[in-house]
Amino acid sequence: MSVVKINVLTVPAEQREVLEKRFASRAHAVEGSDGFEWFELLRPVEGTDQYLVYTRWRDEESFRAWMEGSTKGAHGGGGEGGERPKPAAGGATLWSFDVVQQAAPKG
């Protein structure tokens, strides 16, 4: 079954809009990657300053290939004058999971 990668980003309140705009500007960047199955950017509602970046992959190898390929450029910055923009997140942690059960709506 699939693997899930959740990147936990600690984002101060004043940087939330910046983070969301950066993700919006890269919308659909991952969708053509071999083995990619799903993406969601989850905004915290209450009690935390952590965003969750949820991706689902066919297998670990597909995720690693994406990490070593196009994602390096996407996370490499490229602001004005070639300078990398300041990160919106103050910290990041990657969680990894194997999907062992799943369900979809009936019908």
Short mmCIF file of N, CA and C in Angstrom, two decimals, residues 2-107:
data_model
loop_
_atom_site.label_atom_id
_atom_site.label_comp_id
_atom_site.label_asym_id
_atom_site.label_seq_id
_atom_site.Cartn_x
_atom_site.Cartn_y
_atom_site.Cartn_z
N SER A 2 0.22 2.37 -0.06
CA SER A 2 0.87 3.68 -0.16
C SER A 2 1.63 4.08 1.09
N VAL A 3 2.44 5.13 0.92
CA VAL A 3 3.11 5.76 2.06
C VAL A 3 2.63 7.21 2.14
N VAL A 4 2.57 7.72 3.37
CA VAL A 4 2.16 9.10 3.62
C VAL A 4 3.32 9.83 4.26
N LYS A 5 3.57 11.04 3.78
CA LYS A 5 4.59 11.92 4.35
C LYS A 5 3.88 13.19 4.80
N ILE A 6 4.07 13.53 6.06
CA ILE A 6 3.47 14.75 6.61
C ILE A 6 4.60 15.65 7.09
N ASN A 7 4.73 16.78 6.43
CA ASN A 7 5.72 17.77 6.84
C ASN A 7 5.04 18.72 7.81
N VAL A 8 5.52 18.76 9.04
CA VAL A 8 4.95 19.61 10.09
C VAL A 8 5.75 20.91 10.11
N LEU A 9 5.10 22.00 9.74
CA LEU A 9 5.76 23.30 9.64
C LEU A 9 5.28 24.21 10.77
N THR A 10 6.20 24.71 11.57
CA THR A 10 5.86 25.68 12.61
C THR A 10 5.90 27.06 11.98
N VAL A 11 4.72 27.71 11.93
CA VAL A 11 4.58 28.97 11.21
C VAL A 11 3.99 30.04 12.14
N PRO A 12 4.75 31.10 12.43
CA PRO A 12 4.20 32.18 13.24
C PRO A 12 3.00 32.83 12.54
N ALA A 13 2.08 33.36 13.31
CA ALA A 13 0.85 33.95 12.76
C ALA A 13 1.13 34.97 11.67
N GLU A 14 2.17 35.78 11.84
CA GLU A 14 2.46 36.83 10.85
C GLU A 14 3.03 36.27 9.54
N GLN A 15 3.37 34.98 9.51
CA GLN A 15 3.91 34.37 8.29
C GLN A 15 2.93 33.44 7.59
N ARG A 16 1.74 33.26 8.16
CA ARG A 16 0.77 32.33 7.56
C ARG A 16 0.42 32.69 6.12
N GLU A 17 0.13 33.95 5.88
CA GLU A 17 -0.25 34.38 4.53
C GLU A 17 0.90 34.15 3.56
N VAL A 18 2.13 34.42 3.99
CA VAL A 18 3.31 34.20 3.15
C VAL A 18 3.41 32.73 2.77
N LEU A 19 3.30 31.85 3.75
CA LEU A 19 3.39 30.41 3.49
C LEU A 19 2.31 29.96 2.50
N GLU A 20 1.08 30.37 2.74
CA GLU A 20 -0.02 29.94 1.87
C GLU A 20 0.16 30.47 0.45
N LYS A 21 0.64 31.69 0.31
CA LYS A 21 0.88 32.24 -1.03
C LYS A 21 1.99 31.48 -1.74
N ARG A 22 3.02 31.10 -1.01
CA ARG A 22 4.10 30.33 -1.63
C ARG A 22 3.60 28.98 -2.12
N PHE A 23 2.79 28.32 -1.33
CA PHE A 23 2.23 27.04 -1.78
C PHE A 23 1.31 27.26 -2.98
N ALA A 24 0.50 28.31 -2.95
CA ALA A 24 -0.41 28.59 -4.07
C ALA A 24 0.37 28.86 -5.35
N SER A 25 1.51 29.53 -5.24
CA SER A 25 2.30 29.84 -6.44
C SER A 25 2.93 28.59 -7.04
N ARG A 26 3.05 27.53 -6.24
CA ARG A 26 3.60 26.27 -6.73
C ARG A 26 2.49 25.23 -6.95
N ALA A 27 1.26 25.68 -6.95
CA ALA A 27 0.15 24.74 -7.10
C ALA A 27 0.38 23.83 -8.31
N HIS A 28 0.11 22.60 -8.13
CA HIS A 28 0.20 21.57 -9.16
C HIS A 28 1.64 21.16 -9.49
N ALA A 29 2.63 21.65 -8.75
CA ALA A 29 4.02 21.31 -9.04
C ALA A 29 4.32 19.83 -8.82
N VAL A 30 3.62 19.20 -7.91
CA VAL A 30 3.92 17.81 -7.57
C VAL A 30 3.04 16.81 -8.33
N GLU A 31 1.95 17.27 -8.88
CA GLU A 31 0.94 16.37 -9.43
C GLU A 31 1.42 15.47 -10.55
N GLY A 32 2.41 15.89 -11.31
CA GLY A 32 2.89 15.08 -12.42
C GLY A 32 3.99 14.11 -12.04
N SER A 33 4.36 14.08 -10.77
CA SER A 33 5.45 13.22 -10.32
C SER A 33 5.02 11.76 -10.30
N ASP A 34 5.89 10.90 -10.79
CA ASP A 34 5.61 9.47 -10.80
C ASP A 34 5.38 8.97 -9.37
N GLY A 35 4.29 8.28 -9.16
CA GLY A 35 3.98 7.71 -7.85
C GLY A 35 3.22 8.64 -6.92
N PHE A 36 3.03 9.90 -7.32
CA PHE A 36 2.28 10.84 -6.48
C PHE A 36 0.80 10.47 -6.48
N GLU A 37 0.16 10.54 -5.29
CA GLU A 37 -1.26 10.19 -5.18
C GLU A 37 -2.12 11.31 -4.60
N TRP A 38 -1.59 12.13 -3.68
CA TRP A 38 -2.45 13.12 -3.03
C TRP A 38 -1.62 14.20 -2.35
N PHE A 39 -2.17 15.42 -2.27
CA PHE A 39 -1.55 16.54 -1.54
C PHE A 39 -2.64 17.32 -0.83
N GLU A 40 -2.34 17.77 0.38
CA GLU A 40 -3.19 18.73 1.10
C GLU A 40 -2.30 19.61 1.97
N LEU A 41 -2.59 20.91 1.98
CA LEU A 41 -1.98 21.84 2.92
C LEU A 41 -3.04 22.12 3.98
N LEU A 42 -2.74 21.76 5.22
CA LEU A 42 -3.72 21.88 6.31
C LEU A 42 -3.34 23.05 7.22
N ARG A 43 -4.23 24.05 7.31
CA ARG A 43 -4.03 25.22 8.17
C ARG A 43 -4.54 24.93 9.57
N PRO A 44 -3.77 25.28 10.61
CA PRO A 44 -4.26 25.07 11.97
C PRO A 44 -5.45 25.97 12.28
N VAL A 45 -6.38 25.44 13.03
CA VAL A 45 -7.58 26.19 13.38
C VAL A 45 -7.47 26.79 14.78
N GLU A 46 -6.98 25.99 15.71
CA GLU A 46 -6.87 26.49 17.08
C GLU A 46 -5.83 25.68 17.85
N GLY A 47 -5.16 26.35 18.78
CA GLY A 47 -4.28 25.65 19.71
C GLY A 47 -2.89 25.31 19.21
N THR A 48 -2.55 25.65 17.97
CA THR A 48 -1.22 25.33 17.46
C THR A 48 -0.84 26.30 16.35
N ASP A 49 0.45 26.40 16.11
CA ASP A 49 0.95 27.20 14.99
C ASP A 49 1.58 26.31 13.93
N GLN A 50 1.18 25.04 13.92
CA GLN A 50 1.76 24.08 13.00
C GLN A 50 0.83 23.76 11.83
N TYR A 51 1.35 24.01 10.63
CA TYR A 51 0.68 23.59 9.40
C TYR A 51 1.12 22.15 9.12
N LEU A 52 0.25 21.39 8.47
CA LEU A 52 0.59 20.04 8.04
C LEU A 52 0.55 20.00 6.51
N VAL A 53 1.63 19.54 5.92
CA VAL A 53 1.69 19.35 4.47
C VAL A 53 1.61 17.84 4.25
N TYR A 54 0.46 17.38 3.78
CA TYR A 54 0.16 15.95 3.64
C TYR A 54 0.38 15.55 2.19
N THR A 55 1.26 14.58 1.98
CA THR A 55 1.40 13.99 0.64
C THR A 55 1.32 12.47 0.77
N ARG A 56 0.78 11.86 -0.27
CA ARG A 56 0.63 10.40 -0.31
C ARG A 56 1.29 9.92 -1.59
N TRP A 57 2.05 8.82 -1.47
CA TRP A 57 2.85 8.30 -2.57
C TRP A 57 2.62 6.81 -2.74
N ARG A 58 2.82 6.32 -3.95
CA ARG A 58 2.67 4.90 -4.25
C ARG A 58 3.62 4.07 -3.39
N ASP A 59 4.85 4.58 -3.20
CA ASP A 59 5.85 3.86 -2.42
C ASP A 59 6.95 4.83 -1.99
N GLU A 60 7.81 4.35 -1.13
CA GLU A 60 8.92 5.16 -0.61
C GLU A 60 9.85 5.63 -1.74
N GLU A 61 10.08 4.77 -2.70
CA GLU A 61 10.97 5.11 -3.81
C GLU A 61 10.44 6.29 -4.61
N SER A 62 9.14 6.37 -4.81
CA SER A 62 8.55 7.50 -5.54
C SER A 62 8.76 8.80 -4.78
N PHE A 63 8.56 8.76 -3.48
CA PHE A 63 8.78 9.95 -2.66
C PHE A 63 10.24 10.39 -2.73
N ARG A 64 11.14 9.44 -2.58
CA ARG A 64 12.58 9.78 -2.61
C ARG A 64 12.99 10.35 -3.95
N ALA A 65 12.46 9.78 -5.03
CA ALA A 65 12.79 10.31 -6.36
C ALA A 65 12.32 11.75 -6.50
N TRP A 66 11.14 12.05 -5.99
CA TRP A 66 10.63 13.42 -6.03
C TRP A 66 11.50 14.35 -5.19
N MET A 67 11.88 13.88 -3.99
CA MET A 67 12.72 14.69 -3.10
C MET A 67 14.07 15.00 -3.74
N GLU A 68 14.62 14.05 -4.45
CA GLU A 68 15.93 14.24 -5.07
C GLU A 68 15.85 14.97 -6.41
N GLY A 69 14.64 15.09 -6.93
CA GLY A 69 14.47 15.73 -8.23
C GLY A 69 13.91 17.13 -8.13
N SER A 70 12.67 17.28 -8.54
CA SER A 70 12.07 18.60 -8.70
C SER A 70 11.88 19.37 -7.40
N THR A 71 11.73 18.70 -6.29
CA THR A 71 11.50 19.43 -5.05
C THR A 71 12.70 20.25 -4.61
N LYS A 72 13.91 19.83 -4.97
CA LYS A 72 15.09 20.60 -4.60
C LYS A 72 15.01 22.00 -5.19
N GLY A 73 14.60 22.09 -6.44
CA GLY A 73 14.46 23.40 -7.06
C GLY A 73 13.32 24.20 -6.47
N ALA A 74 12.24 23.53 -6.14
CA ALA A 74 11.08 24.23 -5.58
C ALA A 74 11.39 24.82 -4.21
N HIS A 75 12.23 24.14 -3.43
CA HIS A 75 12.57 24.62 -2.10
C HIS A 75 13.85 25.44 -2.08
N GLY A 76 14.44 25.65 -3.24
CA GLY A 76 15.72 26.34 -3.30
C GLY A 76 15.63 27.84 -3.33
N GLY A 77 14.45 28.40 -3.31
CA GLY A 77 14.33 29.85 -3.29
C GLY A 77 14.28 30.41 -4.68
N GLY A 78 15.08 31.45 -4.91
CA GLY A 78 15.07 32.08 -6.22
C GLY A 78 14.39 33.42 -6.17
N GLY A 79 14.59 34.15 -5.09
CA GLY A 79 14.02 35.49 -4.96
C GLY A 79 14.75 36.47 -5.85
N GLU A 80 14.46 37.74 -5.68
CA GLU A 80 15.08 38.78 -6.49
C GLU A 80 16.59 38.75 -6.32
N GLY A 81 17.29 38.96 -7.41
CA GLY A 81 18.73 38.98 -7.37
C GLY A 81 19.34 37.62 -7.04
N GLY A 82 18.56 36.55 -7.18
CA GLY A 82 19.06 35.22 -6.89
C GLY A 82 19.12 34.91 -5.41
N GLU A 83 18.65 35.83 -4.57
CA GLU A 83 18.66 35.59 -3.13
C GLU A 83 17.47 34.73 -2.73
N ARG A 84 17.71 33.87 -1.78
CA ARG A 84 16.66 32.99 -1.29
C ARG A 84 15.78 33.77 -0.31
N PRO A 85 14.44 33.72 -0.50
CA PRO A 85 13.56 34.42 0.44
C PRO A 85 13.61 33.78 1.82
N LYS A 86 13.35 34.59 2.83
CA LYS A 86 13.32 34.10 4.21
C LYS A 86 12.24 33.03 4.34
N PRO A 87 12.56 31.90 5.00
CA PRO A 87 11.54 30.86 5.19
C PRO A 87 10.35 31.38 6.00
N ALA A 88 9.14 30.97 5.63
CA ALA A 88 7.95 31.35 6.38
C ALA A 88 7.82 30.50 7.64
N ALA A 89 8.35 29.29 7.59
CA ALA A 89 8.27 28.38 8.74
C ALA A 89 9.53 28.52 9.59
N GLY A 90 9.32 28.45 10.90
CA GLY A 90 10.44 28.52 11.82
C GLY A 90 11.05 27.17 12.12
N GLY A 91 10.41 26.11 11.69
CA GLY A 91 10.90 24.77 11.92
C GLY A 91 10.08 23.77 11.13
N ALA A 92 10.66 22.62 10.86
CA ALA A 92 9.96 21.59 10.10
C ALA A 92 10.38 20.21 10.59
N THR A 93 9.41 19.31 10.62
CA THR A 93 9.64 17.91 10.98
C THR A 93 8.89 17.05 9.98
N LEU A 94 9.52 15.99 9.49
CA LEU A 94 8.87 15.09 8.54
C LEU A 94 8.43 13.82 9.25
N TRP A 95 7.14 13.53 9.17
CA TRP A 95 6.58 12.29 9.70
C TRP A 95 6.34 11.34 8.53
N SER A 96 6.57 10.06 8.73
CA SER A 96 6.37 9.06 7.68
C SER A 96 5.46 7.95 8.20
N PHE A 97 4.55 7.51 7.34
CA PHE A 97 3.59 6.48 7.70
C PHE A 97 3.38 5.52 6.53
N ASP A 98 3.12 4.26 6.83
CA ASP A 98 2.62 3.30 5.85
C ASP A 98 1.11 3.27 5.99
N VAL A 99 0.40 3.25 4.88
CA VAL A 99 -1.06 3.10 4.91
C VAL A 99 -1.36 1.62 5.11
N VAL A 100 -2.05 1.30 6.18
CA VAL A 100 -2.38 -0.11 6.47
C VAL A 100 -3.87 -0.40 6.28
N GLN A 101 -4.70 0.65 6.34
CA GLN A 101 -6.12 0.51 6.06
C GLN A 101 -6.59 1.81 5.43
N GLN A 102 -7.61 1.70 4.61
CA GLN A 102 -8.22 2.89 4.02
C GLN A 102 -9.68 2.62 3.71
N ALA A 103 -10.44 3.69 3.59
CA ALA A 103 -11.86 3.58 3.24
C ALA A 103 -12.23 4.79 2.39
N ALA A 104 -13.22 4.61 1.57
CA ALA A 104 -13.77 5.67 0.75
C ALA A 104 -15.28 5.66 0.91
N PRO A 105 -15.94 6.77 0.61
CA PRO A 105 -17.39 6.78 0.71
C PRO A 105 -18.03 5.72 -0.17
N LYS A 106 -19.11 5.14 0.29
CA LYS A 106 -19.83 4.14 -0.51
C LYS A 106 -20.56 4.85 -1.65
N GLY A 107 -20.67 4.13 -2.75
CA GLY A 107 -21.43 4.66 -3.88
C GLY A 107 -20.56 5.11 -4.91
#
